[in-house]
Amino acid sequence: MGKAVVLVLVLALQVIGLVSGGNFYEECDATWEPQNCWAYDDGNSLSLALVSNSSGSMIRSKRQFIYGSVSTMIQLVKGNSAGTVTTYYTSSVGDNHDEIDFEFLGNETGQPYTIHTNVYAAGVGNKEMQFRPWFDPTDGYHNYTISWTPCRIVWYVDGAPIRVFKNYQQSHGVPFPTGRPMYAYSSIWAAEDWATQGGRVKADWTHAPFVANYRGIDLDVCECYGGDCVYGCAAAYGTGARGQQSCRLDDEQLGTMRWVQEKYRIYDYCVDYDGGKVPGKECSLPQY
């Protein structure tokens, strides 16, 4: 297998769409089971393989950053992907971590994937929102983008915003990732106990290896390794025309997001009261 590299992909904040080509060799490192990931097409494409219930693969960006937009093209595992999870996310390291998630939960052949999103701030998560894709994510490549700025986080699929999480930390005490630089990660692993229909359907290991494919990397992030750069990056993304644009969706984007949520959202933590759950303060505040 070829040289392994991580998934950190970014698109300009002004233009969220399909990414242009990039070189995984230069941008990325393997951090778990490097024998199960390989780059090809002169480093412009990458594959991650899940071989057994204890042997998947993870890749991580060489660059650490605070704020920006990370994006990639992914073709998810074809056929029976039950019990598998392909992830694409950003995360800080250490205790009380920050994290912004895309997780793609596999399913039986003919059944749809689940697109799972979440955000952690200072170790606090439980802000899940899930969607059914309105396309076949195993048929060709589709773009997935995380845009992280001081005022909000936006998840995009093929250029369409599907979710916004606004920064209400100062005004309402809602935890939001602002002080910990992150890396970008992608992985594939087995989660038979919960991933597919609540764990009812297990992985069929006769279909292994399960392979997810990636194409193209780009980045528009503020590189940062702690210290004063945290404040410099916040200023770069929080002021001027760029900062203002990054804090709102235009009317077309807003309409698209509402359409996706009305038709394809299948879970929203803000309306889940099971087991005595209490939605966070942000659930009663505007997210658009």
PDB file of N, CA, C and O in Angstrom, residues 30-82:
ATOM      1  N   ALA A  30      -0.652   9.401   8.783  1.00  0.00           N
ATOM      2  CA  ALA A  30      -1.468   8.344   9.364  1.00  0.00           C
ATOM      3  C   ALA A  30      -1.211   8.288  10.862  1.00  0.00           C
ATOM      4  O   ALA A  30      -0.066   8.382  11.304  1.00  0.00           O
ATOM      5  N   THR A  31      -2.267   8.119  11.663  1.00  0.00           N
ATOM      6  CA  THR A  31      -2.103   8.041  13.109  1.00  0.00           C
ATOM      7  C   THR A  31      -2.589   6.722  13.683  1.00  0.00           C
ATOM      8  O   THR A  31      -2.378   6.449  14.866  1.00  0.00           O
ATOM      9  N   TRP A  32      -3.267   5.892  12.881  1.00  0.00           N
ATOM     10  CA  TRP A  32      -3.738   4.583  13.353  1.00  0.00           C
ATOM     11  C   TRP A  32      -3.823   3.640  12.163  1.00  0.00           C
ATOM     12  O   TRP A  32      -4.411   3.968  11.136  1.00  0.00           O
ATOM     13  N   GLU A  33      -3.220   2.478  12.292  1.00  0.00           N
ATOM     14  CA  GLU A  33      -3.256   1.426  11.274  1.00  0.00           C
ATOM     15  C   GLU A  33      -2.890   1.947   9.876  1.00  0.00           C
ATOM     16  O   GLU A  33      -3.689   1.888   8.934  1.00  0.00           O
ATOM     17  N   PRO A  34      -1.667   2.483   9.713  1.00  0.00           N
ATOM     18  CA  PRO A  34      -1.288   3.060   8.413  1.00  0.00           C
ATOM     19  C   PRO A  34      -1.314   2.073   7.261  1.00  0.00           C
ATOM     20  O   PRO A  34      -1.431   2.477   6.106  1.00  0.00           O
ATOM     21  N   GLN A  35      -1.218   0.776   7.570  1.00  0.00           N
ATOM     22  CA  GLN A  35      -1.267  -0.220   6.495  1.00  0.00           C
ATOM     23  C   GLN A  35      -2.627  -0.290   5.834  1.00  0.00           C
ATOM     24  O   GLN A  35      -2.772  -0.870   4.753  1.00  0.00           O
ATOM     25  N   ASN A  36      -3.642   0.320   6.473  1.00  0.00           N
ATOM     26  CA  ASN A  36      -5.004   0.271   5.935  1.00  0.00           C
ATOM     27  C   ASN A  36      -5.417   1.558   5.223  1.00  0.00           C
ATOM     28  O   ASN A  36      -6.600   1.747   4.940  1.00  0.00           O
ATOM     29  N   CYS A  37      -4.467   2.440   4.951  1.00  0.00           N
ATOM     30  CA  CYS A  37      -4.786   3.628   4.146  1.00  0.00           C
ATOM     31  C   CYS A  37      -3.688   3.865   3.128  1.00  0.00           C
ATOM     32  O   CYS A  37      -2.520   3.562   3.367  1.00  0.00           O
ATOM     33  N   TRP A  38      -4.069   4.364   1.974  1.00  0.00           N
ATOM     34  CA  TRP A  38      -3.101   4.563   0.910  1.00  0.00           C
ATOM     35  C   TRP A  38      -3.550   5.680  -0.017  1.00  0.00           C
ATOM     36  O   TRP A  38      -4.729   5.889  -0.245  1.00  0.00           O
ATOM     37  N   ALA A  39      -2.570   6.407  -0.508  1.00  0.00           N
ATOM     38  CA  ALA A  39      -2.814   7.482  -1.476  1.00  0.00           C
ATOM     39  C   ALA A  39      -2.400   7.007  -2.860  1.00  0.00           C
ATOM     40  O   ALA A  39      -1.527   6.148  -3.008  1.00  0.00           O
ATOM     41  N   TYR A  40      -3.009   7.609  -3.878  1.00  0.00           N
ATOM     42  CA  TYR A  40      -2.711   7.242  -5.267  1.00  0.00           C
ATOM     43  C   TYR A  40      -3.079   8.420  -6.155  1.00  0.00           C
ATOM     44  O   TYR A  40      -3.432   9.493  -5.652  1.00  0.00           O
ATOM     45  N   ASP A  41      -2.998   8.242  -7.470  1.00  0.00           N
ATOM     46  CA  ASP A  41      -3.265   9.337  -8.399  1.00  0.00           C
ATOM     47  C   ASP A  41      -2.382  10.534  -8.055  1.00  0.00           C
ATOM     48  O   ASP A  41      -2.844  11.658  -7.913  1.00  0.00           O
ATOM     49  N   ASP A  42      -1.070  10.257  -7.918  1.00  0.00           N
ATOM     50  CA  ASP A  42      -0.089  11.284  -7.562  1.00  0.00           C
ATOM     51  C   ASP A  42      -0.425  11.983  -6.249  1.00  0.00           C
ATOM     52  O   ASP A  42      -0.116  13.168  -6.062  1.00  0.00           O
ATOM     53  N   GLY A  43      -1.063  11.258  -5.348  1.00  0.00           N
ATOM     54  CA  GLY A  43      -1.383  11.817  -4.048  1.00  0.00           C
ATOM     55  C   GLY A  43      -2.665  12.606  -4.002  1.00  0.00           C
ATOM     56  O   GLY A  43      -3.028  13.141  -2.947  1.00  0.00           O
ATOM     57  N   ASN A  44      -3.391  12.666  -5.107  1.00  0.00           N
ATOM     58  CA  ASN A  44      -4.630  13.443  -5.141  1.00  0.00           C
ATOM     59  C   ASN A  44      -5.844  12.654  -4.660  1.00  0.00           C
ATOM     60  O   ASN A  44      -6.914  13.230  -4.457  1.00  0.00           O
ATOM     61  N   SER A  45      -5.702  11.349  -4.492  1.00  0.00           N
ATOM     62  CA  SER A  45      -6.785  10.501  -4.008  1.00  0.00           C
ATOM     63  C   SER A  45      -6.289   9.654  -2.851  1.00  0.00           C
ATOM     64  O   SER A  45      -5.093   9.393  -2.712  1.00  0.00           O
ATOM     65  N   LEU A  46      -7.237   9.208  -2.022  1.00  0.00           N
ATOM     66  CA  LEU A  46      -6.902   8.488  -0.806  1.00  0.00           C
ATOM     67  C   LEU A  46      -7.993   7.472  -0.497  1.00  0.00           C
ATOM     68  O   LEU A  46      -9.174   7.734  -0.751  1.00  0.00           O
ATOM     69  N   SER A  47      -7.618   6.315   0.051  1.00  0.00           N
ATOM     70  CA  SER A  47      -8.584   5.322   0.497  1.00  0.00           C
ATOM     71  C   SER A  47      -8.274   4.916   1.929  1.00  0.00           C
ATOM     72  O   SER A  47      -7.107   4.795   2.317  1.00  0.00           O
ATOM     73  N   LEU A  48      -9.341   4.697   2.720  1.00  0.00           N
ATOM     74  CA  LEU A  48      -9.239   4.175   4.082  1.00  0.00           C
ATOM     75  C   LEU A  48      -9.998   2.859   4.135  1.00  0.00           C
ATOM     76  O   LEU A  48     -11.117   2.773   3.629  1.00  0.00           O
ATOM     77  N   ALA A  49      -9.420   1.846   4.780  1.00  0.00           N
ATOM     78  CA  ALA A  49     -10.036   0.523   4.818  1.00  0.00           C
ATOM     79  C   ALA A  49     -10.286   0.063   6.244  1.00  0.00           C
ATOM     80  O   ALA A  49      -9.462   0.278   7.138  1.00  0.00           O
ATOM     81  N   LEU A  50     -11.443  -0.562   6.442  1.00  0.00           N
ATOM     82  CA  LEU A  50     -11.791  -1.246   7.675  1.00  0.00           C
ATOM     83  C   LEU A  50     -11.678  -2.735   7.402  1.00  0.00           C
ATOM     84  O   LEU A  50     -12.445  -3.290   6.605  1.00  0.00           O
ATOM     85  N   VAL A  51     -10.728  -3.396   8.052  1.00  0.00           N
ATOM     86  CA  VAL A  51     -10.395  -4.780   7.754  1.00  0.00           C
ATOM     87  C   VAL A  51     -11.071  -5.753   8.717  1.00  0.00           C
ATOM     88  O   VAL A  51     -11.509  -6.830   8.321  1.00  0.00           O
ATOM     89  N   SER A  52     -11.159  -5.370   9.989  1.00  0.00           N
ATOM     90  CA  SER A  52     -11.778  -6.224  10.999  1.00  0.00           C
ATOM     91  C   SER A  52     -12.378  -5.327  12.078  1.00  0.00           C
ATOM     92  O   SER A  52     -12.250  -4.103  12.029  1.00  0.00           O
ATOM     93  N   ASN A  53     -13.018  -5.922  13.068  1.00  0.00           N
ATOM     94  CA  ASN A  53     -13.658  -5.116  14.110  1.00  0.00           C
ATOM     95  C   ASN A  53     -12.664  -4.423  15.019  1.00  0.00           C
ATOM     96  O   ASN A  53     -13.055  -3.635  15.888  1.00  0.00           O
ATOM     97  N   SER A  54     -11.378  -4.681  14.835  1.00  0.00           N
ATOM     98  CA  SER A  54     -10.355  -3.989  15.621  1.00  0.00           C
ATOM     99  C   SER A  54      -9.293  -3.327  14.761  1.00  0.00           C
ATOM    100  O   SER A  54      -8.316  -2.802  15.282  1.00  0.00           O
ATOM    101  N   SER A  55      -9.460  -3.325  13.457  1.00  0.00           N
ATOM    102  CA  SER A  55      -8.429  -2.802  12.567  1.00  0.00           C
ATOM    103  C   SER A  55      -9.045  -1.968  11.460  1.00  0.00           C
ATOM    104  O   SER A  55      -9.438  -2.467  10.413  1.00  0.00           O
ATOM    105  N   GLY A  56      -9.137  -0.645  11.718  1.00  0.00           N
ATOM    106  CA  GLY A  56      -9.599   0.302  10.726  1.00  0.00           C
ATOM    107  C   GLY A  56      -8.446   1.186  10.309  1.00  0.00           C
ATOM    108  O   GLY A  56      -7.332   0.707  10.066  1.00  0.00           O
ATOM    109  N   SER A  57      -8.685   2.502  10.250  1.00  0.00           N
ATOM    110  CA  SER A  57      -7.619   3.421   9.867  1.00  0.00           C
ATOM    111  C   SER A  57      -7.995   4.847  10.247  1.00  0.00           C
ATOM    112  O   SER A  57      -9.176   5.200  10.262  1.00  0.00           O
ATOM    113  N   MET A  58      -6.986   5.658  10.573  1.00  0.00           N
ATOM    114  CA  MET A  58      -7.202   7.076  10.877  1.00  0.00           C
ATOM    115  C   MET A  58      -6.069   7.900  10.287  1.00  0.00           C
ATOM    116  O   MET A  58      -4.906   7.489  10.289  1.00  0.00           O
ATOM    117  N   ILE A  59      -6.421   9.070   9.786  1.00  0.00           N
ATOM    118  CA  ILE A  59      -5.448  10.014   9.256  1.00  0.00           C
ATOM    119  C   ILE A  59      -5.688  11.382   9.880  1.00  0.00           C
ATOM    120  O   ILE A  59      -6.795  11.690  10.331  1.00  0.00           O
ATOM    121  N   ARG A  60      -4.638  12.203   9.951  1.00  0.00           N
ATOM    122  CA  ARG A  60      -4.724  13.504  10.604  1.00  0.00           C
ATOM    123  C   ARG A  60      -3.907  14.529   9.847  1.00  0.00           C
ATOM    124  O   ARG A  60      -2.847  14.217   9.297  1.00  0.00           O
ATOM    125  N   SER A  61      -4.382  15.747   9.850  1.00  0.00           N
ATOM    126  CA  SER A  61      -3.655  16.812   9.170  1.00  0.00           C
ATOM    127  C   SER A  61      -2.329  17.100   9.861  1.00  0.00           C
ATOM    128  O   SER A  61      -2.201  16.970  11.077  1.00  0.00           O
ATOM    129  N   LYS A  62      -1.337  17.473   9.095  1.00  0.00           N
ATOM    130  CA  LYS A  62      -0.078  17.931   9.663  1.00  0.00           C
ATOM    131  C   LYS A  62      -0.252  19.311  10.291  1.00  0.00           C
ATOM    132  O   LYS A  62       0.444  19.646  11.239  1.00  0.00           O
ATOM    133  N   ARG A  63      -1.175  20.073   9.756  1.00  0.00           N
ATOM    134  CA  ARG A  63      -1.368  21.441  10.223  1.00  0.00           C
ATOM    135  C   ARG A  63      -2.407  21.508  11.341  1.00  0.00           C
ATOM    136  O   ARG A  63      -3.403  20.807  11.312  1.00  0.00           O
ATOM    137  N   GLN A  64      -2.135  22.365  12.316  1.00  0.00           N
ATOM    138  CA  GLN A  64      -3.093  22.658  13.367  1.00  0.00           C
ATOM    139  C   GLN A  64      -3.611  24.069  13.131  1.00  0.00           C
ATOM    140  O   GLN A  64      -2.877  24.937  12.664  1.00  0.00           O
ATOM    141  N   PHE A  65      -4.877  24.311  13.452  1.00  0.00           N
ATOM    142  CA  PHE A  65      -5.472  25.584  13.076  1.00  0.00           C
ATOM    143  C   PHE A  65      -6.584  25.962  14.035  1.00  0.00           C
ATOM    144  O   PHE A  65      -7.117  25.118  14.773  1.00  0.00           O
ATOM    145  N   ILE A  66      -6.938  27.229  13.995  1.00  0.00           N
ATOM    146  CA  ILE A  66      -8.130  27.685  14.694  1.00  0.00           C
ATOM    147  C   ILE A  66      -8.895  28.595  13.748  1.00  0.00           C
ATOM    148  O   ILE A  66      -8.364  29.576  13.241  1.00  0.00           O
ATOM    149  N   TYR A  67     -10.081  28.179  13.418  1.00  0.00           N
ATOM    150  CA  TYR A  67     -10.990  28.828  12.480  1.00  0.00           C
ATOM    151  C   TYR A  67     -10.597  28.564  11.024  1.00  0.00           C
ATOM    152  O   TYR A  67      -9.441  28.376  10.684  1.00  0.00           O
ATOM    153  N   GLY A  68     -11.608  28.549  10.201  1.00  0.00           N
ATOM    154  CA  GLY A  68     -11.427  28.319   8.783  1.00  0.00           C
ATOM    155  C   GLY A  68     -12.461  27.329   8.272  1.00  0.00           C
ATOM    156  O   GLY A  68     -13.478  27.068   8.916  1.00  0.00           O
ATOM    157  N   SER A  69     -12.172  26.774   7.109  1.00  0.00           N
ATOM    158  CA  SER A  69     -13.097  25.859   6.451  1.00  0.00           C
ATOM    159  C   SER A  69     -12.328  24.643   5.967  1.00  0.00           C
ATOM    160  O   SER A  69     -11.293  24.780   5.326  1.00  0.00           O
ATOM    161  N   VAL A  70     -12.801  23.453   6.317  1.00  0.00           N
ATOM    162  CA  VAL A  70     -12.146  22.214   5.891  1.00  0.00           C
ATOM    163  C   VAL A  70     -13.133  21.404   5.058  1.00  0.00           C
ATOM    164  O   VAL A  70     -14.304  21.306   5.395  1.00  0.00           O
ATOM    165  N   SER A  71     -12.661  20.837   3.976  1.00  0.00           N
ATOM    166  CA  SER A  71     -13.571  20.222   3.016  1.00  0.00           C
ATOM    167  C   SER A  71     -12.902  19.076   2.275  1.00  0.00           C
ATOM    168  O   SER A  71     -11.692  19.081   2.079  1.00  0.00           O
ATOM    169  N   THR A  72     -13.696  18.089   1.877  1.00  0.00           N
ATOM    170  CA  THR A  72     -13.196  16.984   1.055  1.00  0.00           C
ATOM    171  C   THR A  72     -14.331  16.382   0.245  1.00  0.00           C
ATOM    172  O   THR A  72     -15.504  16.594   0.545  1.00  0.00           O
ATOM    173  N   MET A  73     -13.943  15.596  -0.749  1.00  0.00           N
ATOM    174  CA  MET A  73     -14.876  14.780  -1.514  1.00  0.00           C
ATOM    175  C   MET A  73     -14.750  13.346  -1.025  1.00  0.00           C
ATOM    176  O   MET A  73     -13.644  12.808  -0.944  1.00  0.00           O
ATOM    177  N   ILE A  74     -15.894  12.712  -0.677  1.00  0.00           N
ATOM    178  CA  ILE A  74     -15.880  11.351  -0.158  1.00  0.00           C
ATOM    179  C   ILE A  74     -16.854  10.479  -0.944  1.00  0.00           C
ATOM    180  O   ILE A  74     -17.970  10.898  -1.241  1.00  0.00           O
ATOM    181  N   GLN A  75     -16.427   9.270  -1.233  1.00  0.00           N
ATOM    182  CA  GLN A  75     -17.315   8.208  -1.703  1.00  0.00           C
ATOM    183  C   GLN A  75     -17.377   7.177  -0.582  1.00  0.00           C
ATOM    184  O   GLN A  75     -16.382   6.513  -0.262  1.00  0.00           O
ATOM    185  N   LEU A  76     -18.540   7.052   0.047  1.00  0.00           N
ATOM    186  CA  LEU A  76     -18.677   6.171   1.198  1.00  0.00           C
ATOM    187  C   LEU A  76     -18.700   4.698   0.783  1.00  0.00           C
ATOM    188  O   LEU A  76     -18.835   4.367  -0.395  1.00  0.00           O
ATOM    189  N   VAL A  77     -18.569   3.828   1.778  1.00  0.00           N
ATOM    190  CA  VAL A  77     -18.502   2.383   1.564  1.00  0.00           C
ATOM    191  C   VAL A  77     -19.719   1.904   0.780  1.00  0.00           C
ATOM    192  O   VAL A  77     -20.863   2.191   1.140  1.00  0.00           O
ATOM    193  N   LYS A  78     -19.478   1.160  -0.275  1.00  0.00           N
ATOM    194  CA  LYS A  78     -20.567   0.639  -1.102  1.00  0.00           C
ATOM    195  C   LYS A  78     -21.160  -0.630  -0.507  1.00  0.00           C
ATOM    196  O   LYS A  78     -20.536  -1.322   0.290  1.00  0.00           O
ATOM    197  N   GLY A  79     -22.382  -0.951  -0.927  1.00  0.00           N
ATOM    198  CA  GLY A  79     -23.010  -2.205  -0.550  1.00  0.00           C
ATOM    199  C   GLY A  79     -23.393  -2.252   0.913  1.00  0.00           C
ATOM    200  O   GLY A  79     -23.818  -1.252   1.497  1.00  0.00           O
ATOM    201  N   ASN A  80     -23.223  -3.417   1.526  1.00  0.00           N
ATOM    202  CA  ASN A  80     -23.603  -3.619   2.919  1.00  0.00           C
ATOM    203  C   ASN A  80     -22.542  -2.989   3.821  1.00  0.00           C
ATOM    204  O   ASN A  80     -21.479  -3.552   4.044  1.00  0.00           O
ATOM    205  N   SER A  81     -22.854  -1.814   4.364  1.00  0.00           N
ATOM    206  CA  SER A  81     -21.919  -1.086   5.219  1.00  0.00           C
ATOM    207  C   SER A  81     -22.359  -1.098   6.675  1.00  0.00           C
ATOM    208  O   SER A  81     -21.859  -0.322   7.489  1.00  0.00           O
ATOM    209  N   ALA A  82     -23.305  -1.968   7.028  1.00  0.00           N
ATOM    210  CA  ALA A  82     -23.820  -2.032   8.396  1.00  0.00           C
ATOM    211  C   ALA A  82     -22.690  -2.227   9.394  1.00  0.00           C
ATOM    212  O   ALA A  82     -21.737  -2.971   9.140  1.00  0.00           O
TER     213      ALA A  82
END
